[in-house]
Short mmCIF file of C-alpha atoms and ligand atoms in Angstrom, two decimals:
data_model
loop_
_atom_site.label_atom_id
_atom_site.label_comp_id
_atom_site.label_asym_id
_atom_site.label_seq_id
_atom_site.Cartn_x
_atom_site.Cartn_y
_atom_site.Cartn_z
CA UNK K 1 -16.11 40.26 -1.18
CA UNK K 2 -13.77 37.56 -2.70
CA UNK K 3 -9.75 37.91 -1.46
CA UNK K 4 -9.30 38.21 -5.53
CA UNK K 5 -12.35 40.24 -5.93
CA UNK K 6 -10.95 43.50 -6.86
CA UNK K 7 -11.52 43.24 -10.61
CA UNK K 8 -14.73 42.18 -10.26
CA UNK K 9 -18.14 44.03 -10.46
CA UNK K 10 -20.72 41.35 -9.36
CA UNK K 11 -20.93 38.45 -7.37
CA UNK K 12 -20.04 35.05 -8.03
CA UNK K 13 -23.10 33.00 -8.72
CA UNK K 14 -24.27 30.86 -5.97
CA UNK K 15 -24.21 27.70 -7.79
CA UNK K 16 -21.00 28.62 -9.02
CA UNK K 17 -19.61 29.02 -5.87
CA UNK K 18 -20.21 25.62 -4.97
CA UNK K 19 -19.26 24.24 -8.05
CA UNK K 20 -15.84 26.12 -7.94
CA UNK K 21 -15.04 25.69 -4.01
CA UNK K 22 -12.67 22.85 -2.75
CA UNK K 23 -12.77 23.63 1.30
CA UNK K 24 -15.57 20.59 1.73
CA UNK K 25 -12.41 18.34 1.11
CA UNK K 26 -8.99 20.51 0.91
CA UNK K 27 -10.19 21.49 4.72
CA UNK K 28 -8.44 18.09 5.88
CA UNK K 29 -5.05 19.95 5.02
CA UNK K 30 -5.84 22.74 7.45
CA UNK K 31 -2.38 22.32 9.74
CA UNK K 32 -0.09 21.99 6.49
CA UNK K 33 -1.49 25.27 5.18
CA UNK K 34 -0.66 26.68 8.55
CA UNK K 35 2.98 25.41 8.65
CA UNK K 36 3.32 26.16 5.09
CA UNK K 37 2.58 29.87 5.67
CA UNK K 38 4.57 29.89 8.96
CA UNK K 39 7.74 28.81 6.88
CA UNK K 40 7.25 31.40 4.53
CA UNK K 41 6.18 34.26 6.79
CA UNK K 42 9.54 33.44 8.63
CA UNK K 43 11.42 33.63 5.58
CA UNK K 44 9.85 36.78 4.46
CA UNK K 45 10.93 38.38 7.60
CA UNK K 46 14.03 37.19 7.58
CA UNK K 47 14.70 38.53 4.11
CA UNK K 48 13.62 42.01 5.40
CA UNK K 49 10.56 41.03 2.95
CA UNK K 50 8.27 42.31 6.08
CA UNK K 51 8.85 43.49 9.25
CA UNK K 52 9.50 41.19 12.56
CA UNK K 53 6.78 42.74 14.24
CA UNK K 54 4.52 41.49 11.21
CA UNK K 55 5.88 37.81 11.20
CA UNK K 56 4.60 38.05 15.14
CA UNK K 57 1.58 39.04 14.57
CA UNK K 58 1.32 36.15 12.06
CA UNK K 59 2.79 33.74 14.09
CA UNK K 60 0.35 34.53 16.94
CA UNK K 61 -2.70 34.84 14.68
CA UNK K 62 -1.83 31.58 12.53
CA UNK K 63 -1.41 29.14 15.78
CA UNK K 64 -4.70 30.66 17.41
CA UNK K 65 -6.40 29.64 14.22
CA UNK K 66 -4.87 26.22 14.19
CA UNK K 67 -5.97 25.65 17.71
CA UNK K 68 -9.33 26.93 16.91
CA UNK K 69 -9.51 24.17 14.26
CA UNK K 70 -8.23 22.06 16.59
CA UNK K 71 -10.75 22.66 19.17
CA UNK K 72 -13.65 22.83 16.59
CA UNK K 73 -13.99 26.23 17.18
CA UNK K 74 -13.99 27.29 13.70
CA UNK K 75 -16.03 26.87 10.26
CA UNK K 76 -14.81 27.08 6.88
CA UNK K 77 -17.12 28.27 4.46
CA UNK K 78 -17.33 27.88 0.37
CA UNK K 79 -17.64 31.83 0.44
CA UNK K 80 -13.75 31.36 0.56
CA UNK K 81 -13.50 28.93 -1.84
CA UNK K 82 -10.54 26.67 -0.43
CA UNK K 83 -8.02 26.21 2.36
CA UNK K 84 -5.83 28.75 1.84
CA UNK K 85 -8.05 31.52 1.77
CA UNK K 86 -10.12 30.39 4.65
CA UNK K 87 -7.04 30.56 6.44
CA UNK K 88 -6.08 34.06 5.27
CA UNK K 89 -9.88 35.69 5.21
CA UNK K 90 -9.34 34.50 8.78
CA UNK K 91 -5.52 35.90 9.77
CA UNK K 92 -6.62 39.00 8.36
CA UNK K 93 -9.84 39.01 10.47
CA UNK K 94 -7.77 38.83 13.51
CA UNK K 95 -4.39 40.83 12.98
CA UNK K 96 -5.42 42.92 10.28
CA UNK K 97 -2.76 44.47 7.79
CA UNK K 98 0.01 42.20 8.84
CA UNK K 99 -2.15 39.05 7.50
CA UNK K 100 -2.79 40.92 4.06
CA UNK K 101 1.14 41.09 3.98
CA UNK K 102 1.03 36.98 4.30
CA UNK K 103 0.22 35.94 0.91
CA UNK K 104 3.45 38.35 -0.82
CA UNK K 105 5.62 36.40 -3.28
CA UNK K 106 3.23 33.90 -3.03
CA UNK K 107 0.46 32.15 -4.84
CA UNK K 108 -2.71 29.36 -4.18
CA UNK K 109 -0.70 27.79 -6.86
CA UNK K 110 2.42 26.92 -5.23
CA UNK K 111 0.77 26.77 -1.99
CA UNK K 112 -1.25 24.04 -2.61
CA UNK K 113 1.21 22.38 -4.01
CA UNK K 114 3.53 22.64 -1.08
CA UNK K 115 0.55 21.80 1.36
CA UNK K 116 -0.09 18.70 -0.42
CA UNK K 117 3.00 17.10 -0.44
CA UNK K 118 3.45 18.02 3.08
CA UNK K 119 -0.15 16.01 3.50
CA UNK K 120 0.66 13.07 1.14
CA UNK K 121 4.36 12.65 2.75
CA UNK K 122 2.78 12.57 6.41
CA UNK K 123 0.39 9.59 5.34
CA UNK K 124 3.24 8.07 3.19
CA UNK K 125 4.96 7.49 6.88
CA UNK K 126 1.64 6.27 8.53
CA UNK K 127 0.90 3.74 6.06
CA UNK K 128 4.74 2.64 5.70
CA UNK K 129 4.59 1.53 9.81
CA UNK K 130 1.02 0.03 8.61
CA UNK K 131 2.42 -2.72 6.25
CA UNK K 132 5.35 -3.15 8.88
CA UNK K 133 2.82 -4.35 11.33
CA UNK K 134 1.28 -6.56 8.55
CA UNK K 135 4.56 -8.00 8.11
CA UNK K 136 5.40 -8.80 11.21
CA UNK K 137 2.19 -10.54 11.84
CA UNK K 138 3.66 -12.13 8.70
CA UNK K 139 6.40 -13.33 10.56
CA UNK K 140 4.80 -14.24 13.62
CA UNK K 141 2.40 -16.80 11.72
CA UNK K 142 5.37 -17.86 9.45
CA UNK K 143 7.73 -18.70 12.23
CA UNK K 144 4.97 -20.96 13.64
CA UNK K 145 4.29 -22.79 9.95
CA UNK K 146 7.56 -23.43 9.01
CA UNK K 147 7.00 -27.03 9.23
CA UNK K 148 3.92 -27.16 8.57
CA UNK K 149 3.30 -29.01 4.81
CA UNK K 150 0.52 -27.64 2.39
CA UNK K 151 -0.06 -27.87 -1.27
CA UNK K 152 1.72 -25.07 -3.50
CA UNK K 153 -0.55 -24.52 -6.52
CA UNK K 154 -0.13 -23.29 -9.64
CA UNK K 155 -3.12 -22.98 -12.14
CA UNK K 156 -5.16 -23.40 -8.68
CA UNK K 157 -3.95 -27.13 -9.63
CA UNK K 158 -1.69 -29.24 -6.49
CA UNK K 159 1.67 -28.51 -7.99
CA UNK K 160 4.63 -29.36 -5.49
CA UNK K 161 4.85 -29.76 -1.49
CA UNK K 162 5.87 -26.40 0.18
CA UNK K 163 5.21 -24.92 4.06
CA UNK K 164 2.92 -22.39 4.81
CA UNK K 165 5.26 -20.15 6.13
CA UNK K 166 6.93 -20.18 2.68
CA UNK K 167 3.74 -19.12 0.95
CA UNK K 168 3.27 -16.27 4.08
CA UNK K 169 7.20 -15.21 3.40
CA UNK K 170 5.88 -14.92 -0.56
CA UNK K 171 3.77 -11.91 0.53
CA UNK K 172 6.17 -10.99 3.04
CA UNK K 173 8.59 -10.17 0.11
CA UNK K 174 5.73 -8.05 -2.11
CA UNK K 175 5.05 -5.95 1.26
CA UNK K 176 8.62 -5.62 1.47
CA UNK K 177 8.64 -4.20 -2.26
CA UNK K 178 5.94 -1.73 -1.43
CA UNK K 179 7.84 -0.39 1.46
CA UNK K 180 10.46 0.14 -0.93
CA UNK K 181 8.12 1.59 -3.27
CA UNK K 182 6.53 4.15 -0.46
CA UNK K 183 9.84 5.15 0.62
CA UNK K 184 11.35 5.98 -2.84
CA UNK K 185 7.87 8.14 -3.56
CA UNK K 186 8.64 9.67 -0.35
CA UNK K 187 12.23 10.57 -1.22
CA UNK K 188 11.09 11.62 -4.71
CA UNK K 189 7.74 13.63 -3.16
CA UNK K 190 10.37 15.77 -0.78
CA UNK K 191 10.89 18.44 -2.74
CA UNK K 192 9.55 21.76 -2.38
CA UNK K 193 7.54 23.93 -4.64
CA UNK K 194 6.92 27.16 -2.02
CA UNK K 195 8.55 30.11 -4.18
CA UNK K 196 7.13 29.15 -7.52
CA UNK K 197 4.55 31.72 -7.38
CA UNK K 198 1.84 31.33 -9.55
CA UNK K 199 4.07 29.49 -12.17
CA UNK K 200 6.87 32.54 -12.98
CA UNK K 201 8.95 32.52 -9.31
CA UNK K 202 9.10 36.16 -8.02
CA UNK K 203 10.75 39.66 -8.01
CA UNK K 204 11.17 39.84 -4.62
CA UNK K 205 14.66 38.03 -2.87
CA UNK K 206 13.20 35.07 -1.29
CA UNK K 207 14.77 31.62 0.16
CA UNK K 208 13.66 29.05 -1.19
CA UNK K 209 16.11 27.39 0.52
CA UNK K 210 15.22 28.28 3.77
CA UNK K 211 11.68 27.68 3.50
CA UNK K 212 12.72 24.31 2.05
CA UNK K 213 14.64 23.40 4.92
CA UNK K 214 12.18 24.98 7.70
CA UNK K 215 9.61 22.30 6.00
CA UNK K 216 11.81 19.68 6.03
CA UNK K 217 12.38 19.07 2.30
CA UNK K 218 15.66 17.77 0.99
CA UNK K 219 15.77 21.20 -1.91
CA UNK K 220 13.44 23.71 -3.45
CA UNK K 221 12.24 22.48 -7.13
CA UNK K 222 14.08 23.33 -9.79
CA UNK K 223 11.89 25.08 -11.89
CA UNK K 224 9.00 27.04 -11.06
CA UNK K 225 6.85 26.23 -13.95
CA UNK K 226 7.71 22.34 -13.02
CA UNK K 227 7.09 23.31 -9.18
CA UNK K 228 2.93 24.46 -9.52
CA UNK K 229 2.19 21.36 -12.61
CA UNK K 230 3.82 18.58 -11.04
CA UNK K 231 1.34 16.36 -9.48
CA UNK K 232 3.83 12.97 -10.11
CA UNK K 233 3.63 12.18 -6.48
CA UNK K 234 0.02 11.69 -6.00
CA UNK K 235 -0.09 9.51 -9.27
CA UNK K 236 3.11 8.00 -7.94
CA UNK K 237 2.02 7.94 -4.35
CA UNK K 238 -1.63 6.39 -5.87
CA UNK K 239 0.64 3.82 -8.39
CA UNK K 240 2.68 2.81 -5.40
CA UNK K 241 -0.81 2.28 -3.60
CA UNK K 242 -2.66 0.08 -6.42
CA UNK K 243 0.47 -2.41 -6.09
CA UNK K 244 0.09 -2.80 -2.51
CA UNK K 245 -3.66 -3.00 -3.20
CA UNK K 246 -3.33 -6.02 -5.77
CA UNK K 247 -1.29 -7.76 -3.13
CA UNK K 248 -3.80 -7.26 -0.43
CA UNK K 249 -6.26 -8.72 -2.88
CA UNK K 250 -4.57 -11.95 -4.14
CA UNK K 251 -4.06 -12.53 -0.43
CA UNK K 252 -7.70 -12.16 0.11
CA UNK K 253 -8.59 -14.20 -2.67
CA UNK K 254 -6.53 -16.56 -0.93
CA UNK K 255 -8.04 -16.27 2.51
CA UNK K 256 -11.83 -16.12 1.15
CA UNK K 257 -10.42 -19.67 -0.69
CA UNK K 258 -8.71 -20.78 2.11
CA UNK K 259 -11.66 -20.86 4.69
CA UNK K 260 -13.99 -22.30 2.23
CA UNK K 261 -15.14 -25.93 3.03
CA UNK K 262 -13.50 -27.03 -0.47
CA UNK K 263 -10.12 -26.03 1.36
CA UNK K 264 -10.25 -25.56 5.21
CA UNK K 265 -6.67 -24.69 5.41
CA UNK K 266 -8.17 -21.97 7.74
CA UNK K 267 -10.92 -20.20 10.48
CA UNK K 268 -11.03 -16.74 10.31
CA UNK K 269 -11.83 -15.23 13.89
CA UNK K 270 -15.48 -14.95 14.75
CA UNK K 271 -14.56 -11.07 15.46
CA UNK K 272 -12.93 -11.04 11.72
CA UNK K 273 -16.38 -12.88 10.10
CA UNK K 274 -19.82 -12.22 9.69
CA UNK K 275 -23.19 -13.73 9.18
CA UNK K 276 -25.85 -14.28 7.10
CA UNK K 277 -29.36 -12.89 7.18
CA UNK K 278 -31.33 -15.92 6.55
CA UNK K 279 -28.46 -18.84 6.30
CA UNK K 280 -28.05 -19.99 9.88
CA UNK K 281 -24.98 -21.49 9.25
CA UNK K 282 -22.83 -19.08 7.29
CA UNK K 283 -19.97 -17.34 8.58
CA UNK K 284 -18.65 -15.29 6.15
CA UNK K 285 -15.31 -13.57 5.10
CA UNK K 286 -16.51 -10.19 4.47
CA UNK K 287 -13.44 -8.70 5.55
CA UNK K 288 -11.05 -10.30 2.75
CA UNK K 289 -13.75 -10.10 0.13
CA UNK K 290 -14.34 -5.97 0.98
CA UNK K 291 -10.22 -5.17 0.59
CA UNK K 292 -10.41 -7.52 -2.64
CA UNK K 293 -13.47 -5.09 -3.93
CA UNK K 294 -11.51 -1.85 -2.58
CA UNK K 295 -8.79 -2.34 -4.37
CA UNK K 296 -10.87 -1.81 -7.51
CA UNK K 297 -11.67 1.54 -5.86
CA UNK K 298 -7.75 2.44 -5.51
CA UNK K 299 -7.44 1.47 -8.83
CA UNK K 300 -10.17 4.03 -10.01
CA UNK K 301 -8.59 6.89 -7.84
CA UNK K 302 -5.16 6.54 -9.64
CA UNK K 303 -7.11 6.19 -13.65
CA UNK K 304 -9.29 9.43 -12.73
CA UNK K 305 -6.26 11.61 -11.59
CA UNK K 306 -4.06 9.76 -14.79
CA UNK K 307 -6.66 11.10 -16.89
CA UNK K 308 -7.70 14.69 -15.55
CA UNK K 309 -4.11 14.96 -15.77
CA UNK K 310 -3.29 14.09 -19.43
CA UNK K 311 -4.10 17.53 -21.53
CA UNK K 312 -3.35 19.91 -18.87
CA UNK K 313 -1.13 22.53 -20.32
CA UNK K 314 1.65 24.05 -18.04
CA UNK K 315 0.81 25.42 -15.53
CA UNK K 316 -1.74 25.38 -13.35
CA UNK K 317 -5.21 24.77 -14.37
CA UNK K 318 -8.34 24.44 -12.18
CA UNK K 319 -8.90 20.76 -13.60
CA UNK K 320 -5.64 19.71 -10.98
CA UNK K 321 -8.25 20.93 -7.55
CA UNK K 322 -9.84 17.44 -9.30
CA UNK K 323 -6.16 15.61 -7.57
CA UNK K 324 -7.57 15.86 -3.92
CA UNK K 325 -10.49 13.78 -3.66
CA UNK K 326 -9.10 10.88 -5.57
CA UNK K 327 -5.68 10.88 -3.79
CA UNK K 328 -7.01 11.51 -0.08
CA UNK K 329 -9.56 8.28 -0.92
CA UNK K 330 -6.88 5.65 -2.13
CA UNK K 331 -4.68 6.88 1.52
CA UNK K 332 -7.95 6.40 3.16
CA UNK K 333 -8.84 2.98 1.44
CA UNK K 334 -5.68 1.52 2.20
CA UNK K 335 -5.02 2.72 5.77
CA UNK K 336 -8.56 0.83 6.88
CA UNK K 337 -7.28 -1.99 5.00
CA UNK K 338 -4.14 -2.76 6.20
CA UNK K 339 -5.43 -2.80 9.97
CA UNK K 340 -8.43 -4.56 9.65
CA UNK K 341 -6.41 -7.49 7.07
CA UNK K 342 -3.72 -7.27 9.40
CA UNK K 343 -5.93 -7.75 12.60
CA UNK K 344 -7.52 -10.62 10.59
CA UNK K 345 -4.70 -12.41 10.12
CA UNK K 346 -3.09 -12.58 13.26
CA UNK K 347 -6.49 -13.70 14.47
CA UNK K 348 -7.16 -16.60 11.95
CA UNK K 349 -6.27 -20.12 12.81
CA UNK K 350 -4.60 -22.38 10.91
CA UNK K 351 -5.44 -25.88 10.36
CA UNK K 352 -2.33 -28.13 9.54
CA UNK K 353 -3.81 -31.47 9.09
CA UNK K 354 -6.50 -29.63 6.48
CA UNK K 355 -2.99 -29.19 4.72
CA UNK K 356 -1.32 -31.65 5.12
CA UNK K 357 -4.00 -34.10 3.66
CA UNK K 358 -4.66 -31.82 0.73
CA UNK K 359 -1.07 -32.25 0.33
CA UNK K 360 -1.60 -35.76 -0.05
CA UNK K 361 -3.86 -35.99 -2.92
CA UNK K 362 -2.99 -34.97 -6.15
CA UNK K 363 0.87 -36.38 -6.98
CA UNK K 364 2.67 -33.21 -5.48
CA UNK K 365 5.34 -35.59 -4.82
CA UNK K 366 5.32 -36.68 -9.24
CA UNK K 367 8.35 -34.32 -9.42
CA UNK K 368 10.59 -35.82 -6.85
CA UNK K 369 9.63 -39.23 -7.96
CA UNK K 370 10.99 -37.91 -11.51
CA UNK K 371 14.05 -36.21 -9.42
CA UNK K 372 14.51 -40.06 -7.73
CA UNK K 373 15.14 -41.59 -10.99
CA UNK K 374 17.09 -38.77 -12.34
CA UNK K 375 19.59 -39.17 -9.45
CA UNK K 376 19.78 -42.95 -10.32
CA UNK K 377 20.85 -42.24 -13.57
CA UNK K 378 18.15 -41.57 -15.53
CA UNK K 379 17.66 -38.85 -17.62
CA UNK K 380 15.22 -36.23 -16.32
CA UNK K 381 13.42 -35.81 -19.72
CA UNK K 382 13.16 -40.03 -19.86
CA UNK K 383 12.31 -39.63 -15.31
CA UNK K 384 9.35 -37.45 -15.99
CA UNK K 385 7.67 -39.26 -19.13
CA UNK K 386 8.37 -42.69 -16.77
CA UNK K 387 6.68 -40.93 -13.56
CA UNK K 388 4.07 -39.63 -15.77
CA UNK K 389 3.12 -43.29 -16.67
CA UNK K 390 3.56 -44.02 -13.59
CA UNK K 391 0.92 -41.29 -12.25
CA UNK K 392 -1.84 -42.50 -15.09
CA UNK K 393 -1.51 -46.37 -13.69
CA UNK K 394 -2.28 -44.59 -9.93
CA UNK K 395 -5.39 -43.22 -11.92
CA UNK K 396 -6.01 -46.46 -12.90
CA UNK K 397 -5.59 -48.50 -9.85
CA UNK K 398 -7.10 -45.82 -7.61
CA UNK K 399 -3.60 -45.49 -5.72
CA UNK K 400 -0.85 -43.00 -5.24
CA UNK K 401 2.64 -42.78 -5.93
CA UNK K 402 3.78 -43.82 -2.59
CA UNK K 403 0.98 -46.54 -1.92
CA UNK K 404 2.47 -48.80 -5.25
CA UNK K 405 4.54 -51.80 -4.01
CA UNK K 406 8.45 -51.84 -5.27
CA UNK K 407 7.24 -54.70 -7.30
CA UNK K 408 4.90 -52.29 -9.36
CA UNK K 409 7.07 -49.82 -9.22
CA UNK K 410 10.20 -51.82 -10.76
CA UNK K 411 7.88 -53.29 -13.13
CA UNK K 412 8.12 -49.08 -14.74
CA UNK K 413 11.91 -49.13 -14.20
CA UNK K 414 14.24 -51.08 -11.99
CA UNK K 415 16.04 -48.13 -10.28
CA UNK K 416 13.52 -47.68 -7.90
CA UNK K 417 14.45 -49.50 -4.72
CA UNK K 418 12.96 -49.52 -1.27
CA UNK K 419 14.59 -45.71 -0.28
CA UNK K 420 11.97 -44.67 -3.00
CA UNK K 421 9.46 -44.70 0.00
CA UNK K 422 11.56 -42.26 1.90
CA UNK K 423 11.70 -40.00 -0.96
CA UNK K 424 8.23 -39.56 -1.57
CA UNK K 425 7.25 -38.70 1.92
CA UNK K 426 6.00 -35.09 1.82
CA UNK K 427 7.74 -34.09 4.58
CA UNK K 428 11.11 -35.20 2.73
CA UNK K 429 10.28 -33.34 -0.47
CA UNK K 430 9.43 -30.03 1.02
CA UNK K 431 12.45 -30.26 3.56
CA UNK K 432 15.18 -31.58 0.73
CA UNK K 433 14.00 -28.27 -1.24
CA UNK K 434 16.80 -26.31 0.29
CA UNK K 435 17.86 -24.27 -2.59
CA UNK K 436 17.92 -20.61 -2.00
CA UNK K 437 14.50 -19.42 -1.61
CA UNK K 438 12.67 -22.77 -1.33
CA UNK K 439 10.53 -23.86 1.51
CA UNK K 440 12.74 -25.96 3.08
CA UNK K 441 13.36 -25.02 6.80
CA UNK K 442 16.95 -23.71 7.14
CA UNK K 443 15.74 -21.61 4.49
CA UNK K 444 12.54 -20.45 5.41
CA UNK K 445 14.77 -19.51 8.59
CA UNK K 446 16.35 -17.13 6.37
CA UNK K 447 13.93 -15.30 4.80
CA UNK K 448 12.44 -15.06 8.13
CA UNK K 449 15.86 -13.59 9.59
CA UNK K 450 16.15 -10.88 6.43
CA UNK K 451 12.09 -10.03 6.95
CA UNK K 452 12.89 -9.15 10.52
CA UNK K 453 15.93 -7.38 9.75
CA UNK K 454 14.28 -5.09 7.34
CA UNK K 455 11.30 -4.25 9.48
CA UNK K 456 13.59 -3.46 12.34
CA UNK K 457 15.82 -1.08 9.63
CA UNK K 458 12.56 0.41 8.52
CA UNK K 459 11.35 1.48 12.07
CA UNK K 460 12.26 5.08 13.63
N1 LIG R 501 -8.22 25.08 -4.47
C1 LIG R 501 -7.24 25.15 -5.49
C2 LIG R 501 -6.77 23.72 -5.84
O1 LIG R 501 -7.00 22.87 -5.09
C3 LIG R 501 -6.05 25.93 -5.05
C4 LIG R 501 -5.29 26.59 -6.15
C5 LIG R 501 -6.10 27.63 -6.80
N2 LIG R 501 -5.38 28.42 -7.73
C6 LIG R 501 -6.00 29.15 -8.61
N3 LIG R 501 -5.25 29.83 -9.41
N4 LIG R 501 -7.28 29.15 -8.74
O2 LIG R 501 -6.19 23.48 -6.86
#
């Protein structure tokens, strides 16, 4: 019989039971149900609630079931519908009365809620040191580039000189921002619902402090109602995921550009590549091009639970056992992301020269020419209609900026003398940015210096 089937005269239909169990997937919460009860049995006890020789009993009976798990000892079956009543069918299997005492002032409701956070807020951590070792293979690759000159785009279009370590520190700073994100979902997330009941709190004198604190959450929710609807830190937790997602993908997209043959900035790792079936000569980024389509998937995980959650009246409803699967598969998505992007770019090698020449076609140096001028005297607004003439006579003469002769050159405007040369080297115009956050190196050093600082802060 059912734990709730007292008021019940037949049996559930079988393809109802299916329909209605969660255990094939709440299952992977197994040791947070068991630490959630253990707080609470403790706290029961302690409130004279039940006896001390019951909490023992529990105790014992809970941890041999959690090394049974452990030890694959032990099958959960859709008979009991979910987690937490696997885990009690079984207590009560084993001790008897004291495990029927378990579940007072308590309910699935607030239980599930308290064993999800605890889930959710032990993967928060795991992916957290994830993106730190991203960013520190961040650093490692942008301490060697810091010199090293390569187009910066915008509109895919050769805009202005920068280093590659400049565009590596770019996505250093978005991980940094989903670290910040993670951690404030964590702080937000810590809160516990264990008390609520089934949505009305309880008659009996319980601590919701002290199971709180035994958890390791900062308080108890404030309101009980609040404490068994709130599911704000999955979509939060999911939100905070889709973010990091996007910037996993742009920096694919980049990647599956950047080893193309049109741009050869790059070789990904043979180990980091694969094949083709019938094209001898392909080697293919599969690995940038799978997080890129992933992070569709993310995105899909957060819309489903945003929607199943949008007409739920308070409280519970069975429509919110609909917040595991979606949830659990974003933390899974991104935590074989991160390693395998990670892994993939600490293996790739770059290929300055491949940069540097692409840095040399298409006027990326137009806007210093204009800046020349400008310091000369000339207006900027007069500097850049002048060095835009200037760039259509190139086009005409086949030529670039720096291959015109001072004669051509003054023939456009008589400020430009011979240092004009010096000023359009590449190397000049990416080092001379030195305002803060450009490329140039004494700032690149910076942002290198704060990157490292914060991954060190971050770590335990
Ligand atoms: N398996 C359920 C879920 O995941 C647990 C809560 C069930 N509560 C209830 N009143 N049916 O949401």
């Amino acid at each position: 019989m059912k734990l709730w089937g007292g008021r019940f005269r037949k049996e559930t239909d079988s393809l109802v039971n299916d329909f209605n169990s969660s255990i094939q997937f709440d299952c992977r919460m197994y040791r947070e149900d068991i630490q959630g009860s253990l707080a609470h049995a403790k706290m029961l006890a302690e409130q004279g609630i039940i006896s001390q020789e019951d909490l023992k009993q529990i105790r014992q009976g809970l941890e041999s079931i959690l090394a049974d798990v452990e030890a694959g000892k032990i099958e959960f079956t859709a008979e009991n519908e979910d987690i937490h009543m696997n885990v009690e069918a079984l207590l009560t299997e084993r001790i008897g009365a004291a495990g029927k005492r378990l579940h007072t002032a308590r309910s699935r409701n607030d239980q599930v809620a308290v064993d999800l956070r605890l889930y959710l807020r032990r993967e928060i951590e795991e992916i957290i040191g994830q993106i730190l070792d991203l960013q520190h293979v961040i650093l490692m690759q942008a301490e060697r580039h810091q010199n090293t000159v390569m187009p910066g785009y915008t509109h895919l279009q050769r805009a202005q000189p920068i280093s590659f370590a400049q565009h590596l520190l770019a996505y250093g700073e978005q991980f940094r921002r989903d670290v910040e994100r993670l951690v404030d979902c964590r702080r937000r997330m810590n809160v516990c619902p264990l008390g609520s009941g089934a949505l009305a709190g309880t008659t009996y004198p319980i601590d919701r402090w002290a199971t709180a604190r035994t958890l390791g959450f900062d308080r108890p929710c404030s309101n009980s109602l609040d404490g068994v609807s709130d599911r704000d830190y999955a979509l939060e937790l999911m939100g905070g995921l889709s973010i990091l997602m996007m910037h996993l993908s742009r920096f694919s997209e980049e990647i599956i550009l950047w080893c193309s043959w049109e741009f050869k900035f790059i070789e990904l790792d043979d180990a980091y590549s694969t094949g083709s079936s019938i094209m001898p000569q392909k080697k293919n980024p599969d690995v940038a091009e799978l997080v890129r389509g992933k992070t569709g998937r993310v995105y899909g995980d957060l819309m489903g639970l945003l929607t199943t959650m949008k007409g739920l009246p308070l409280a519970y409803n069975k429509d919110m056992q609909e917040d595991k699967e979606p949830v659990f598969d974003a933390v899974d998505t991104v935590k074989i992301c991160l390693p395998v992007f990670t892994g993939m770019l600490s293996t790739m090698r770059v290929l300055p020269e491949k940069m540097r020449r692409a840095a040399g076609g298409g006027f990326i140096n137009a806007t210093d020419c204009a800046d020349y001028l400008t310091k000369k005297g000339m207006p900027f607004r007069d500097a850049y209609t002048t060095v835009g003439n200037l760039v259509y006579y190139c086009g005409q003469q086949g030529k670039l900026l720096e291959e015109l002769t001072l004669d051509e050159l003054r023939d456009i405007s008589p400020l430009f003398e011979e240092d004009v040369y010096e000023a359009l080297r590449l190397e000049t115009c990416m080092g001379q940015r030195s305002s803060y956050g450009g490329p140039a190196v004494a700032e690149t050093t910076r942002q290198i210096q704060e990157l490292r600082t914060f991954i060190s802060a971050c770590r335990p």
